[in-house]
Amino acid sequence: MKQTVILTFFLIAALGLTSCRKDKIQLTIKQYDNQQIQSYIAAHGLTGMVRDTIGGDTTGIYYQVLNPGAQTINGQPVTPLDYPSLVAFVYTERTLDGTFVSSDTVTNHFYDYVGHISTTLPLGLRTAVHNLLKYPDASIRVLIPSHLAYGLNGAGSGSSQISNNRIPGNACMDFYVHAINNFQTYDDQVIKNYMATNNLTGYTAVTMQVPIPVGQQLNPIVYWNGKYSTPQVPYSATYYYKILTSATTNNPITDNSTITATYTGQLFNGTLEDYGYNGTNVFSGNIANDITAVRDALENHAVAGTKISILIPSPLGYGVPGYQSIPPFSCLRFTWQILTVTP
C-alpha cells in the first residue's frame, strides 16, 4: 500500500512538471521576431504591410512598396535589379522600439553592387532590395527581423542604454529605401530644398555638361547621364553660386594660375569635410585638378579678393562613388575666399 502511494505521488509530480513545461514555451528567435514585428504593425496602424513570400516565405520580412519605380525609360524596358547590378539608394533606419534612429539622408547613401549590400548593412536589407526594389526610382518600407538585421550582438559603439548611439541585440529594424538613378534631377531638388530650408537667396544657377569619367561603365539601373542611353551621350548638371564679397581687381583665375585662398567644404547636414584647409590654413596652388564645379566657379566668377559660395551637385563634385569620408553621390557646399592670384 505504501509503495502504491509513493508511486502515485511521483506520477502526479511528473505530470505537474510536464504541464509547467508546456505552459512555459520557449520562443525561437524567428517566432520572437515575428511577434515583435506584428506588435509594431498593430501599434502603428501599418495597414499596407505584407509578408515577403518570395522564395517560400522563409525570411520573416514585412514590406510595403511605396513606389514600384520605372519599368521603362525612353521607351526601353529596364532590366530588373539582380545581385550583380549596381544600385544607388538613400535610406533611413530605426529599431522598432525607437532607441536607435538614423534618418540623415545626407549621409545614409549606398552605391555598390546589390550583392555587396550586406557588407555594411543587414542581410535582410540586401534580400529586400533584391526582391522588392526592382526598378529605378522605386521606394520601399521594410521591417526586418533581428536575425536578418544586426543579430544577437547588435551594432555600433557605446552603451545599449544610450538612445541613438547603439543598435541593441535582437532588435528588429524599420528601413525606408529610395532608389536613385537620375542624379541630375535628384541632386537639383536636394539643392533647392537645402536653399529653402536655410533661407539661402541670391544664388545664380549655372548649367554645364558633365564629362563622362574615364573608364566609367554605365549600368541599366544606375547611369551618369540620367537617361537610358550609351555612355557617349553627355548630360548636364546645375551648380549654384553667390558672390559674398565682390572684388575690384582684374586678375582672372585660370588652370595655370597660382592662387592663395582659404575655403571650407561641407555636406548639407553641416558636417565639415577635413581637407586640411577648412577656413584656417591657407591653400596655395592651382585648381586645374579640382572638382568640376569649383574649378568652373572660380575661373568664371572669382578674382583676387572675391569671397564666393558654391552649392554643388554630385556629378560636378565627387561623383556617384564619393571620396574618402564623403558619401556616394553627395551634394556639397563650398565657401572660397581668394587672397591672391598669380598668372
XYZ file of C-alpha atoms in Angstrom:
343
model
C 0.000 0.000 0.000
C 2.843 2.333 0.921
C 4.563 1.661 -2.406
C 1.328 2.443 -4.271
C 1.010 5.814 -2.533
C 4.640 6.716 -3.312
C 4.236 5.695 -6.966
C 1.050 7.740 -7.255
C 2.840 10.788 -5.757
C 5.703 10.636 -8.261
C 3.273 10.175 -11.161
C 1.309 13.289 -10.151
C 4.544 15.279 -9.710
C 5.786 14.225 -13.144
C 2.519 15.249 -14.738
C 2.728 18.592 -12.957
C 6.248 19.267 -14.234
C 5.231 18.334 -17.760
C 2.292 20.721 -17.523
C 4.588 23.528 -16.346
C 6.936 22.973 -19.267
C 4.018 23.126 -21.703
C 2.767 26.378 -20.184
C 6.219 27.995 -20.496
C 7.009 27.536 -24.199
C 10.383 28.934 -25.338
C 10.015 31.039 -28.494
C 12.553 30.609 -31.263
C 14.259 33.790 -32.467
C 12.136 33.734 -35.629
C 8.951 33.457 -33.569
C 10.132 36.223 -31.250
C 10.975 38.488 -34.199
C 7.608 37.864 -35.819
C 5.856 38.671 -32.548
C 7.760 41.962 -32.269
C 7.000 42.930 -35.874
C 3.306 42.056 -35.589
C 3.013 44.163 -32.418
C 4.789 47.079 -34.148
C 2.472 46.887 -37.163
C -0.595 46.880 -34.920
C 0.639 49.668 -32.637
C 1.427 51.996 -35.553
C -1.557 51.105 -37.730
C 0.597 49.978 -40.667
C -2.187 48.591 -42.827
C -0.111 48.402 -46.008
C 2.443 45.901 -44.733
C 2.541 42.434 -46.304
C 4.816 39.492 -45.640
C 7.552 38.743 -48.161
C 6.684 35.320 -49.565
C 9.281 35.327 -52.351
C 11.325 32.143 -52.103
C 8.884 30.303 -49.865
C 8.122 32.772 -47.059
C 11.235 31.973 -45.056
C 12.579 35.469 -44.342
C 10.009 36.880 -41.933
C 10.366 40.265 -43.663
C 7.337 42.551 -43.975
C 7.238 45.294 -46.576
C 5.259 47.971 -48.367
C 6.121 49.096 -51.905
C 5.622 52.856 -51.813
C 6.635 53.382 -55.452
C 7.281 50.477 -57.872
C 9.676 52.569 -59.978
C 10.081 52.940 -63.723
C 9.914 49.733 -65.743
C 10.624 51.597 -68.979
C 12.772 54.657 -69.697
C 12.632 56.445 -73.029
C 10.508 53.581 -74.342
C 13.064 50.916 -73.461
C 12.380 48.201 -70.866
C 14.579 48.357 -67.789
C 16.246 45.170 -66.613
C 15.184 44.438 -63.006
C 17.826 44.568 -60.305
C 19.816 41.431 -59.619
C 22.749 40.682 -57.328
C 25.396 41.750 -59.907
C 23.583 45.075 -60.560
C 24.875 48.415 -59.332
C 22.364 50.289 -57.229
C 22.305 53.713 -55.587
C 19.842 54.458 -52.808
C 19.198 56.640 -49.782
C 17.779 55.109 -46.627
C 16.656 55.646 -43.057
C 16.665 53.035 -40.316
C 15.322 52.683 -36.795
C 14.784 49.986 -34.225
C 11.157 49.095 -33.626
C 11.402 50.349 -30.038
C 12.798 53.707 -31.199
C 16.016 53.515 -29.146
C 18.072 53.921 -32.320
C 17.105 56.244 -35.182
C 19.259 57.116 -38.200
C 17.295 59.419 -40.506
C 20.020 61.590 -42.066
C 19.614 61.024 -45.806
C 22.631 63.291 -46.384
C 24.959 60.584 -45.091
C 22.786 57.463 -45.451
C 23.786 56.842 -49.058
C 24.678 53.500 -50.644
C 26.306 52.884 -54.010
C 27.640 49.439 -54.884
C 26.530 46.087 -56.221
C 23.335 44.635 -54.770
C 25.300 41.606 -53.630
C 27.588 43.858 -51.573
C 24.831 45.490 -49.511
C 25.299 43.032 -46.645
C 28.950 44.050 -46.189
C 27.853 47.278 -44.457
C 24.092 46.873 -43.985
C 21.877 43.967 -42.839
C 21.499 40.803 -44.885
C 17.740 41.306 -44.694
C 18.084 44.651 -46.456
C 20.036 43.028 -49.265
C 17.249 40.463 -49.628
C 14.579 43.180 -49.614
C 16.367 45.315 -52.215
C 16.878 42.288 -54.457
C 13.297 41.053 -54.125
C 11.375 44.323 -53.973
C 13.378 47.366 -55.122
C 13.455 46.178 -58.708
C 13.403 49.378 -60.771
C 14.853 52.919 -60.839
C 13.174 55.457 -58.540
C 11.404 52.708 -56.587
C 10.889 53.167 -52.852
C 10.008 50.631 -50.178
C 9.488 50.375 -46.439
C 10.791 47.173 -44.897
C 10.503 45.620 -41.441
C 13.453 43.286 -40.955
C 13.588 40.609 -38.219
C 16.597 40.770 -35.922
C 18.140 37.516 -37.143
C 18.420 39.115 -40.615
C 19.364 42.542 -39.228
C 22.163 43.081 -36.680
C 21.648 39.814 -34.827
C 22.349 38.904 -31.231
C 25.185 41.402 -30.719
C 23.619 44.471 -32.333
C 25.840 47.161 -33.857
C 27.545 50.452 -33.072
C 29.614 51.572 -30.112
C 28.827 52.601 -26.576
C 26.111 51.514 -24.189
C 22.924 49.919 -25.474
C 21.108 52.148 -22.973
C 22.095 55.351 -24.792
C 19.482 56.351 -27.344
C 20.669 56.765 -30.942
C 24.147 55.517 -30.091
C 23.908 51.767 -30.478
C 21.591 49.186 -32.017
C 20.875 46.642 -29.270
C 20.993 42.904 -29.830
C 17.909 41.093 -31.131
C 16.472 44.347 -32.478
C 14.102 44.235 -35.433
C 14.570 47.161 -37.832
C 12.352 49.524 -39.819
C 14.017 50.665 -43.073
C 12.901 53.172 -45.710
C 14.787 52.877 -49.021
C 14.581 55.025 -52.161
C 16.499 54.076 -55.313
C 18.206 56.905 -57.215
C 19.044 56.787 -60.901
C 18.689 60.306 -62.270
C 21.235 62.245 -60.267
C 20.676 65.389 -62.321
C 17.060 65.626 -61.168
C 17.595 64.268 -57.659
C 20.565 66.495 -56.783
C 18.934 69.633 -58.148
C 15.907 69.042 -55.933
C 18.191 68.376 -52.945
C 19.971 71.703 -53.540
C 16.697 73.612 -53.911
C 15.348 72.065 -50.716
C 18.584 72.983 -48.932
C 18.358 76.598 -50.075
C 14.729 76.832 -48.967
C 15.394 75.251 -45.566
C 18.371 77.530 -44.881
C 16.847 80.690 -46.394
C 19.641 80.975 -48.958
C 18.788 83.566 -51.584
C 20.596 85.408 -54.347
C 22.252 82.355 -55.886
C 22.801 82.117 -59.637
C 22.333 78.797 -61.446
C 24.986 77.559 -63.864
C 24.180 74.546 -66.030
C 27.062 72.774 -67.716
C 27.842 69.462 -69.362
C 29.232 66.715 -67.196
C 32.180 64.830 -68.665
C 31.914 61.055 -68.522
C 34.740 59.870 -66.240
C 37.482 57.917 -67.979
C 36.687 54.226 -67.762
C 33.247 54.806 -66.252
C 30.951 51.923 -67.124
C 27.261 52.655 -67.008
C 24.603 50.271 -65.776
C 20.941 49.876 -66.816
C 19.901 50.871 -63.299
C 22.500 53.480 -62.345
C 23.932 55.686 -65.064
C 25.671 59.020 -65.244
C 23.629 60.651 -67.975
C 20.263 60.252 -66.259
C 18.902 58.612 -69.410
C 18.684 55.090 -70.737
C 21.407 55.595 -73.311
C 25.050 54.969 -74.059
C 27.975 56.440 -72.099
C 28.812 58.615 -75.102
C 25.733 60.792 -74.617
C 26.693 63.747 -72.401
C 24.319 65.214 -69.880
C 24.155 68.375 -67.848
C 24.057 69.316 -64.175
C 23.494 72.605 -62.382
C 25.539 74.225 -59.648
C 24.659 77.470 -57.855
C 26.944 80.293 -56.759
C 26.692 83.571 -54.874
C 29.299 86.321 -54.560
C 29.532 87.082 -50.846
C 32.286 89.683 -51.206
C 32.931 91.446 -54.502
C 36.414 92.414 -55.671
C 37.623 95.216 -57.940
C 40.778 93.512 -59.170
C 41.122 92.297 -62.721
C 43.283 89.212 -62.454
C 41.244 86.194 -63.577
C 41.934 82.677 -62.385
C 42.991 80.047 -64.925
C 44.233 76.467 -64.771
C 47.780 77.814 -64.780
C 47.272 80.461 -62.085
C 48.721 80.052 -58.631
C 46.240 81.203 -56.033
C 46.264 81.569 -52.285
C 42.921 81.092 -50.598
C 41.044 79.816 -47.591
C 37.979 77.655 -48.001
C 35.529 75.390 -46.242
C 33.746 72.369 -47.660
C 30.779 70.698 -46.044
C 27.937 68.274 -46.546
C 24.382 69.565 -46.481
C 23.959 68.385 -42.873
C 26.687 70.830 -41.810
C 29.433 68.238 -41.416
C 32.741 69.845 -42.363
C 34.964 67.765 -44.575
C 38.569 67.910 -43.388
C 40.562 68.925 -46.426
C 43.287 70.469 -44.266
C 42.272 73.992 -45.273
C 38.860 74.422 -43.688
C 38.677 78.139 -43.037
C 42.079 78.426 -41.332
C 45.071 77.087 -43.246
C 45.919 78.884 -46.479
C 45.774 76.880 -49.690
C 48.450 77.683 -52.266
C 48.468 76.133 -55.727
C 46.382 75.831 -58.878
C 42.882 74.448 -59.317
C 43.419 72.568 -62.574
C 42.589 69.262 -60.884
C 39.873 70.496 -58.549
C 36.294 69.224 -58.763
C 34.388 70.476 -61.800
C 32.053 72.996 -60.151
C 34.756 74.635 -58.017
C 37.053 74.994 -60.989
C 34.307 76.477 -63.182
C 33.027 78.858 -60.491
C 36.447 80.225 -59.561
C 37.663 80.610 -63.139
C 34.487 82.319 -64.338
C 33.174 84.198 -61.318
C 36.072 84.967 -58.957
C 39.247 87.076 -58.840
C 41.626 88.079 -56.052
C 39.540 89.425 -53.181
C 36.367 87.516 -54.076
C 34.504 85.502 -51.477
C 32.158 83.043 -53.150
C 29.688 80.385 -52.007
C 29.081 77.355 -54.265
C 26.352 74.698 -53.974
C 27.440 71.633 -55.912
C 25.525 68.578 -57.226
C 27.330 65.244 -57.002
C 28.073 64.901 -60.767
C 30.035 68.175 -60.595
C 31.595 67.198 -57.266
C 32.989 63.802 -56.324
C 30.508 61.844 -58.403
C 28.485 58.753 -57.663
C 31.196 56.801 -55.771
C 32.046 59.648 -53.355
C 35.539 60.219 -51.987
C 37.124 59.136 -48.700
C 34.745 60.370 -45.948
C 32.354 61.937 -48.472
C 29.383 59.585 -49.009
C 28.371 58.460 -52.511
C 26.501 60.996 -54.678
C 26.847 63.816 -52.141
C 25.902 67.431 -52.754
C 28.400 69.881 -51.259
C 28.654 73.473 -50.090
C 31.952 75.317 -50.553
C 32.930 78.819 -49.487
C 36.138 80.211 -51.009
C 37.976 83.397 -50.064
C 40.503 84.211 -52.808
C 43.511 86.047 -51.362
C 45.931 86.379 -54.272
C 46.171 85.310 -57.910
C 49.474 84.930 -59.731
C 49.287 84.294 -63.503
